[in-house]
PDB file of C-alpha atoms and ligand atoms in Angstrom:
ATOM      1  CA  UNK A 205     131.058 113.350  93.201  1.00 98.00           C
ATOM      2  CA  UNK A 206     132.657 109.955  92.945  1.00 98.00           C
ATOM      3  CA  UNK A 207     131.987 106.307  93.578  1.00 98.00           C
ATOM      4  CA  UNK A 208     130.983 104.922  96.936  1.00 97.00           C
ATOM      5  CA  UNK A 209     133.927 105.158  99.331  1.00 97.00           C
ATOM      6  CA  UNK A 210     135.794 107.849  97.378  1.00 98.00           C
ATOM      7  CA  UNK A 211     135.531 110.155 100.405  1.00 98.00           C
ATOM      8  CA  UNK A 212     132.653 112.467  99.503  1.00 98.00           C
ATOM      9  CA  UNK A 213     131.181 112.724 103.013  1.00 98.00           C
ATOM     10  CA  UNK A 214     134.578 113.010 104.659  1.00 98.00           C
ATOM     11  CA  UNK A 215     135.945 115.724 102.385  1.00 98.00           C
ATOM     12  CA  UNK A 216     132.639 117.615 102.122  1.00 98.00           C
ATOM     13  CA  UNK A 217     132.463 117.849 105.907  1.00 98.00           C
ATOM     14  CA  UNK A 218     135.891 119.466 106.043  1.00 98.00           C
ATOM     15  CA  UNK A 219     135.066 121.834 103.169  1.00 98.00           C
ATOM     16  CA  UNK A 220     131.769 122.909 104.697  1.00 98.00           C
ATOM     17  CA  UNK A 221     133.453 123.616 108.027  1.00 98.00           C
ATOM     18  CA  UNK A 222     136.287 125.582 106.450  1.00 98.00           C
ATOM     19  CA  UNK A 223     134.156 127.582 104.015  1.00 98.00           C
ATOM     20  CA  UNK A 224     131.117 127.873 106.315  1.00 98.00           C
ATOM     21  CA  UNK A 225     128.881 126.756 103.454  1.00 98.00           C
ATOM     22  CA  UNK A 226     125.653 124.776 103.812  1.00 98.00           C
ATOM     23  CA  UNK A 227     126.162 121.038 103.455  1.00 98.00           C
ATOM     24  CA  UNK A 228     123.659 118.492 102.187  1.00 98.00           C
ATOM     25  CA  UNK A 229     124.431 114.794 102.301  1.00 98.00           C
ATOM     26  CA  UNK A 230     122.988 113.367  99.086  1.00 98.00           C
ATOM     27  CA  UNK A 231     122.524 109.966 100.718  1.00 97.00           C
ATOM     28  CA  UNK A 232     120.044 111.530 103.152  1.00 98.00           C
ATOM     29  CA  UNK A 233     117.758 112.420 100.225  1.00 98.00           C
ATOM     30  CA  UNK A 234     117.411 108.874  98.906  1.00 98.00           C
ATOM     31  CA  UNK A 235     113.947 107.370  99.318  1.00 98.00           C
ATOM     32  CA  UNK A 236     113.991 104.448 101.769  1.00 98.00           C
ATOM     33  CA  UNK A 237     113.428 102.053  98.860  1.00 98.00           C
ATOM     34  CA  UNK A 238     116.780 103.070  97.314  1.00 98.00           C
ATOM     35  CA  UNK A 239     118.652 102.629 100.588  1.00 97.00           C
ATOM     36  CA  UNK A 240     117.027  99.217 101.144  1.00 97.00           C
ATOM     37  CA  UNK A 241     117.956  98.175  97.617  1.00 97.00           C
ATOM     38  CA  UNK A 242     121.625  99.157  98.005  1.00 97.00           C
ATOM     39  CA  UNK A 243     121.819  97.638 101.490  1.00 96.00           C
ATOM     40  CA  UNK A 244     120.583  94.347 100.011  1.00 96.00           C
ATOM     41  CA  UNK A 245     123.464  94.400  97.540  1.00 96.00           C
ATOM     42  CA  UNK A 246     121.610  95.560  94.420  1.00 97.00           C
ATOM     43  CA  UNK A 247     122.839  98.523  92.398  1.00 97.00           C
ATOM     44  CA  UNK A 248     120.406 101.332  91.666  1.00 98.00           C
ATOM     45  CA  UNK A 249     119.028 101.736  88.155  1.00 98.00           C
ATOM     46  CA  UNK A 250     118.559 105.003  86.294  1.00 98.00           C
ATOM     47  CA  UNK A 251     114.849 104.817  87.182  1.00 98.00           C
ATOM     48  CA  UNK A 252     115.750 104.566  90.881  1.00 98.00           C
ATOM     49  CA  UNK A 253     118.096 107.512  90.599  1.00 98.00           C
ATOM     50  CA  UNK A 254     116.105 110.092  88.601  1.00 98.00           C
ATOM     51  CA  UNK A 255     113.710 111.219  91.396  1.00 98.00           C
ATOM     52  CA  UNK A 256     116.614 111.360  93.854  1.00 98.00           C
ATOM     53  CA  UNK A 257     118.696 113.459  91.451  1.00 98.00           C
ATOM     54  CA  UNK A 258     115.739 115.819  90.956  1.00 98.00           C
ATOM     55  CA  UNK A 259     115.516 116.297  94.727  1.00 98.00           C
ATOM     56  CA  UNK A 260     119.201 117.177  94.863  1.00 98.00           C
ATOM     57  CA  UNK A 261     118.813 119.520  91.872  1.00 98.00           C
ATOM     58  CA  UNK A 262     115.995 121.295  93.766  1.00 98.00           C
ATOM     59  CA  UNK A 263     118.362 121.849  96.701  1.00 98.00           C
ATOM     60  CA  UNK A 264     121.048 123.242  94.393  1.00 98.00           C
ATOM     61  CA  UNK A 265     118.562 125.496  92.580  1.00 98.00           C
ATOM     62  CA  UNK A 266     117.174 126.881  95.835  1.00 98.00           C
ATOM     63  CA  UNK A 267     120.680 127.804  96.941  1.00 97.00           C
ATOM     64  CA  UNK A 268     121.550 129.292  93.560  1.00 97.00           C
ATOM     65  CA  UNK A 269     118.415 131.420  93.549  1.00 97.00           C
ATOM     66  CA  UNK A 270     119.088 132.597  97.103  1.00 97.00           C
ATOM     67  CA  UNK A 271     122.716 133.377  96.221  1.00 96.00           C
ATOM     68  CA  UNK A 272     123.847 130.993  98.967  1.00 97.00           C
ATOM     69  CA  UNK A 273     126.882 128.780  98.334  1.00 97.00           C
ATOM     70  CA  UNK A 274     126.558 125.153  99.269  1.00 98.00           C
ATOM     71  CA  UNK A 275     128.056 121.697  99.025  1.00 98.00           C
ATOM     72  CA  UNK A 276     126.189 118.522  98.136  1.00 98.00           C
ATOM     73  CA  UNK A 277     127.593 115.025  98.199  1.00 98.00           C
ATOM     74  CA  UNK A 278     126.290 112.926  95.336  1.00 98.00           C
ATOM     75  CA  UNK A 279     127.877 110.099  93.395  1.00 98.00           C
ATOM     76  CA  UNK A 280     126.796 111.837  90.117  1.00 98.00           C
ATOM     77  CA  UNK A 281     128.273 108.938  88.212  1.00 98.00           C
ATOM     78  CA  UNK A 282     126.929 109.682  84.722  1.00 98.00           C
ATOM     79  CA  UNK A 283     127.057 112.781  82.584  1.00 98.00           C
ATOM     80  CA  UNK A 284     123.272 112.658  82.202  1.00 98.00           C
ATOM     81  CA  UNK A 285     122.924 112.711  86.015  1.00 98.00           C
ATOM     82  CA  UNK A 286     125.197 115.720  86.251  1.00 98.00           C
ATOM     83  CA  UNK A 287     123.142 117.499  83.603  1.00 98.00           C
ATOM     84  CA  UNK A 288     120.044 116.993  85.773  1.00 98.00           C
ATOM     85  CA  UNK A 289     121.871 118.196  88.883  1.00 98.00           C
ATOM     86  CA  UNK A 290     122.820 121.536  87.368  1.00 97.00           C
ATOM     87  CA  UNK A 291     119.551 122.149  85.521  1.00 96.00           C
ATOM     88  CA  UNK A 292     118.400 125.646  86.393  1.00 94.00           C
ATOM     89  CA  UNK A 293     121.796 126.474  87.942  1.00 95.00           C
ATOM     90  CA  UNK A 294     123.898 126.234  84.778  1.00 91.00           C
ATOM     91  CA  UNK A 295     127.277 127.883  85.077  1.00 91.00           C
ATOM     92  CA  UNK A 296     127.025 128.021  88.866  1.00 95.00           C
ATOM     93  CA  UNK A 297     127.779 124.394  89.723  1.00 97.00           C
ATOM     94  CA  UNK A 298     131.309 123.053  90.074  1.00 98.00           C
ATOM     95  CA  UNK A 299     131.642 119.280  90.190  1.00 98.00           C
ATOM     96  CA  UNK A 300     134.493 118.005  92.326  1.00 98.00           C
ATOM     97  CA  UNK A 301     135.380 114.468  91.341  1.00 98.00           C
ATOM     98  CA  UNK A 302     137.193 112.476  94.003  1.00 98.00           C
ATOM     99  CA  UNK A 303     139.045 110.030  91.796  1.00 98.00           C
ATOM    100  CA  UNK A 304     141.026 106.987  92.844  1.00 98.00           C
ATOM    101  CA  UNK A 305     141.970 103.459  91.968  1.00 97.00           C
ATOM    102  CA  UNK A 306     139.749 100.474  92.682  1.00 97.00           C
ATOM    103  CA  UNK A 307     142.413  99.065  95.000  1.00 97.00           C
ATOM    104  CA  UNK A 308     142.601 102.147  97.178  1.00 97.00           C
ATOM    105  CA  UNK A 309     138.856 102.736  97.384  1.00 97.00           C
ATOM    106  CA  UNK A 310     137.963  99.103  97.986  1.00 96.00           C
ATOM    107  CA  UNK A 311     140.459  99.013 100.863  1.00 96.00           C
ATOM    108  CA  UNK A 312     138.701 101.980 102.445  1.00 97.00           C
ATOM    109  CA  UNK A 313     135.241 100.535 101.898  1.00 96.00           C
ATOM    110  CA  UNK A 314     136.241  97.229 103.435  1.00 94.00           C
ATOM    111  CA  UNK A 315     137.518  99.057 106.512  1.00 94.00           C
ATOM    112  CA  UNK A 316     134.469 101.328 106.834  1.00 92.00           C
ATOM    113  CA  UNK A 317     131.977 100.455 109.565  1.00 88.00           C
ATOM    114  CA  UNK A 318     128.302 101.217 110.086  1.00 87.00           C
ATOM    115  CA  UNK A 319     127.336 102.171 106.562  1.00 90.00           C
ATOM    116  CA  UNK A 320     124.468 100.742 104.537  1.00 89.00           C
ATOM    117  CA  UNK A 321     126.464 100.580 101.291  1.00 90.00           C
ATOM    118  CA  UNK A 322     128.107  97.171 100.822  1.00 90.00           C
ATOM    119  CA  UNK A 323     131.659  97.201  99.442  1.00 90.00           C
ATOM    120  CA  UNK A 324     130.548  94.608  96.869  1.00 90.00           C
ATOM    121  CA  UNK A 325     128.792  97.339  94.904  1.00 95.00           C
ATOM    122  CA  UNK A 326     132.045  99.155  94.130  1.00 96.00           C
ATOM    123  CA  UNK A 327     132.546  97.403  90.796  1.00 97.00           C
ATOM    124  CA  UNK A 328     129.111  98.442  89.514  1.00 97.00           C
ATOM    125  CA  UNK A 329     129.802 102.001  90.698  1.00 97.00           C
ATOM    126  CA  UNK A 330     133.105 102.041  88.784  1.00 98.00           C
ATOM    127  CA  UNK A 331     131.587 100.596  85.631  1.00 97.00           C
ATOM    128  CA  UNK A 332     128.768 103.160  85.739  1.00 98.00           C
ATOM    129  CA  UNK A 333     131.140 106.081  86.308  1.00 98.00           C
ATOM    130  CA  UNK A 334     131.578 108.405  83.331  1.00 98.00           C
ATOM    131  CA  UNK A 335     134.617 110.684  83.552  1.00 97.00           C
ATOM    132  CA  UNK A 336     134.249 114.433  83.545  1.00 98.00           C
ATOM    133  CA  UNK A 337     134.069 115.825  80.026  1.00 97.00           C
ATOM    134  CA  UNK A 338     136.279 118.658  78.825  1.00 96.00           C
ATOM    135  CA  UNK A 339     133.202 120.901  78.591  1.00 96.00           C
ATOM    136  CA  UNK A 340     132.146 120.298  82.218  1.00 97.00           C
ATOM    137  CA  UNK A 341     132.885 122.764  85.012  1.00 96.00           C
ATOM    138  CA  UNK A 342     134.879 120.510  87.294  1.00 98.00           C
ATOM    139  CA  UNK A 343     137.852 119.878  89.520  1.00 98.00           C
ATOM    140  CA  UNK A 344     139.318 116.378  89.593  1.00 98.00           C
ATOM    141  CA  UNK A 345     141.358 115.463  92.667  1.00 98.00           C
ATOM    142  CA  UNK A 346     143.191 112.300  93.583  1.00 98.00           C
ATOM    143  CA  UNK A 347     141.967 110.626  96.766  1.00 98.00           C
ATOM    144  CA  UNK A 348     145.408 109.409  97.795  1.00 98.00           C
ATOM    145  CA  UNK A 349     146.350 112.211 100.235  1.00 98.00           C
ATOM    146  CA  UNK A 350     144.748 112.682 103.665  1.00 98.00           C
ATOM    147  CA  UNK A 351     141.264 114.286 103.645  1.00 98.00           C
ATOM    148  CA  UNK A 352     142.447 117.678 104.981  1.00 98.00           C
ATOM    149  CA  UNK A 353     144.995 117.912 102.185  1.00 98.00           C
ATOM    150  CA  UNK A 354     142.356 117.075  99.560  1.00 98.00           C
ATOM    151  CA  UNK A 355     140.054 119.750 100.989  1.00 98.00           C
ATOM    152  CA  UNK A 356     142.885 122.318 100.920  1.00 98.00           C
ATOM    153  CA  UNK A 357     143.601 121.463  97.272  1.00 98.00           C
ATOM    154  CA  UNK A 358     139.933 121.958  96.379  1.00 98.00           C
ATOM    155  CA  UNK A 359     139.722 125.297  98.187  1.00 98.00           C
ATOM    156  CA  UNK A 360     142.923 126.501  96.498  1.00 98.00           C
ATOM    157  CA  UNK A 361     141.522 125.529  93.111  1.00 97.00           C
ATOM    158  CA  UNK A 362     138.202 127.267  93.813  1.00 97.00           C
ATOM    159  CA  UNK A 363     140.105 130.378  94.871  1.00 96.00           C
ATOM    160  CA  UNK A 364     142.258 130.263  91.757  1.00 96.00           C
ATOM    161  CA  UNK A 365     139.503 129.625  89.240  1.00 92.00           C
ATOM    162  CA  UNK A 366     136.408 131.018  90.941  1.00 89.00           C
ATOM    163  CA  UNK A 367     137.729 133.727  93.201  1.00 88.00           C
ATOM    164  CA  UNK A 368     135.904 132.422  96.285  1.00 88.00           C
TER     165      UNK A 368
HETATM  166  N1  ATP R 509     141.612 110.777 101.837  1.00 89.82           N
HETATM  167  C1  ATP R 509     141.345 109.753 102.654  1.00 89.82           C
HETATM  168  N2  ATP R 509     142.324 109.051 103.217  1.00 89.82           N
HETATM  169  C2  ATP R 509     142.053 107.992 104.021  1.00 89.82           C
HETATM  170  N3  ATP R 509     140.812 107.551 104.313  1.00 89.82           N
HETATM  171  C3  ATP R 509     139.777 108.208 103.765  1.00 89.82           C
HETATM  172  C4  ATP R 509     139.982 109.339 102.912  1.00 89.82           C
HETATM  173  N4  ATP R 509     138.769 109.790 102.524  1.00 89.82           N
HETATM  174  C5  ATP R 509     137.858 108.982 103.096  1.00 89.82           C
HETATM  175  N5  ATP R 509     138.452 108.037 103.847  1.00 89.82           N
HETATM  176  C6  ATP R 509     137.788 106.960 104.569  1.00 89.82           C
HETATM  177  O1  ATP R 509     137.247 106.107 103.557  1.00 89.82           O
HETATM  178  C7  ATP R 509     135.928 105.705 103.916  1.00 89.82           C
HETATM  179  C8  ATP R 509     134.955 106.189 102.839  1.00 89.82           C
HETATM  180  O2  ATP R 509     134.826 107.596 102.925  1.00 89.82           O
HETATM  181  P1  ATP R 509     133.411 108.286 102.836  1.00 89.82           P
HETATM  182  O3  ATP R 509     132.401 107.561 103.656  1.00 89.82           O
HETATM  183  O4  ATP R 509     133.613 109.737 103.099  1.00 89.82           O
HETATM  184  O5  ATP R 509     133.092 108.054 101.269  1.00 89.82           O
HETATM  185  P2  ATP R 509     131.779 108.409 100.433  1.00 89.82           P
HETATM  186  O6  ATP R 509     132.236 108.731  99.063  1.00 89.82           O
HETATM  187  O7  ATP R 509     130.973 109.444 101.138  1.00 89.82           O
HETATM  188  O8  ATP R 509     131.005 107.033 100.407  1.00 89.82           O
HETATM  189  P3  ATP R 509     129.462 106.710 100.108  1.00 89.82           P
HETATM  190  O9  ATP R 509     129.149 107.259  98.767  1.00 89.82           O
HETATM  191  O10 ATP R 509     129.389 105.215 100.133  1.00 89.82           O
HETATM  192  O11 ATP R 509     128.660 107.351 101.207  1.00 89.82           O
HETATM  193  C9  ATP R 509     135.639 106.265 105.295  1.00 89.82           C
HETATM  194  O12 ATP R 509     135.897 105.270 106.261  1.00 89.82           O
HETATM  195  C10 ATP R 509     136.618 107.414 105.422  1.00 89.82           C
HETATM  196  O13 ATP R 509     137.009 107.646 106.756  1.00 89.82           O
HETATM  197  O1  GCO R 510     124.189 106.495  92.662  1.00 89.82           O
HETATM  198  C1  GCO R 510     124.297 105.630  93.505  1.00 89.82           C
HETATM  199  O2  GCO R 510     124.445 104.422  93.264  1.00 89.82           O
HETATM  200  C2  GCO R 510     124.250 106.027  94.945  1.00 89.82           C
HETATM  201  O3  GCO R 510     124.380 107.398  95.106  1.00 89.82           O
HETATM  202  C3  GCO R 510     125.363 105.423  95.701  1.00 89.82           C
HETATM  203  O4  GCO R 510     126.568 105.930  95.222  1.00 89.82           O
HETATM  204  C4  GCO R 510     125.164 105.633  97.174  1.00 89.82           C
HETATM  205  O5  GCO R 510     124.246 106.659  97.477  1.00 89.82           O
HETATM  206  C5  GCO R 510     126.354 105.915  97.974  1.00 89.82           C
HETATM  207  O6  GCO R 510     127.559 105.651  97.366  1.00 89.82           O
HETATM  208  C6  GCO R 510     126.240 105.147  99.248  1.00 89.82           C
HETATM  209  O7  GCO R 510     126.698 105.890 100.231  1.00 89.82           O
END
């Protein structure tokens, strides 16, 4: 989880390759109307996000029920969104928040090519973001280091706390 440009796709790809876990790109589950809205520079509303979050929750539940580990990229900006994502899989979902400063992330978004998400939406993403609560199952990592280092930190933390 994390705002646009925090590195979700990049880090998730490394994690999935290293752990050999299924990977689902949350962006690929958006209805076209959501993608068109973001591409035109408008932030999504809660109403736009609920059906998308339910689709991601279905993916997580299916993996939980099958006993298959997996990784999903999803901004998961609000606590209420995260509650939907883990519904039916409570206690089995670990949120990994890729956290960083506006300056660092906006620099990366401005340099990124060929992506529908305009960098101008970063401020709305940051103002919507609700930090992980002390009662949430989560790992918070800084996005400063190179992606491979971030992925190694996450795996080490999962090994330490989850015995993967
Ligand atoms: N740790 C890192 N160090 C340097 N560059 C990074 C790092 N992580 C990601 N990047 C670069 O920053 C940009 C944003 O990363 P990425 O597309 O993975 O973010 P994202 O969170 O998936 O974004 P979105 O939610 O908009 O899809 C990419 O160009 C990527 O190569
Ligand atoms: O909740 C949201 O506003 C969306 O998930 C966005 O974060 C985009 O999907 C993503 O960042 C673009 O790649």
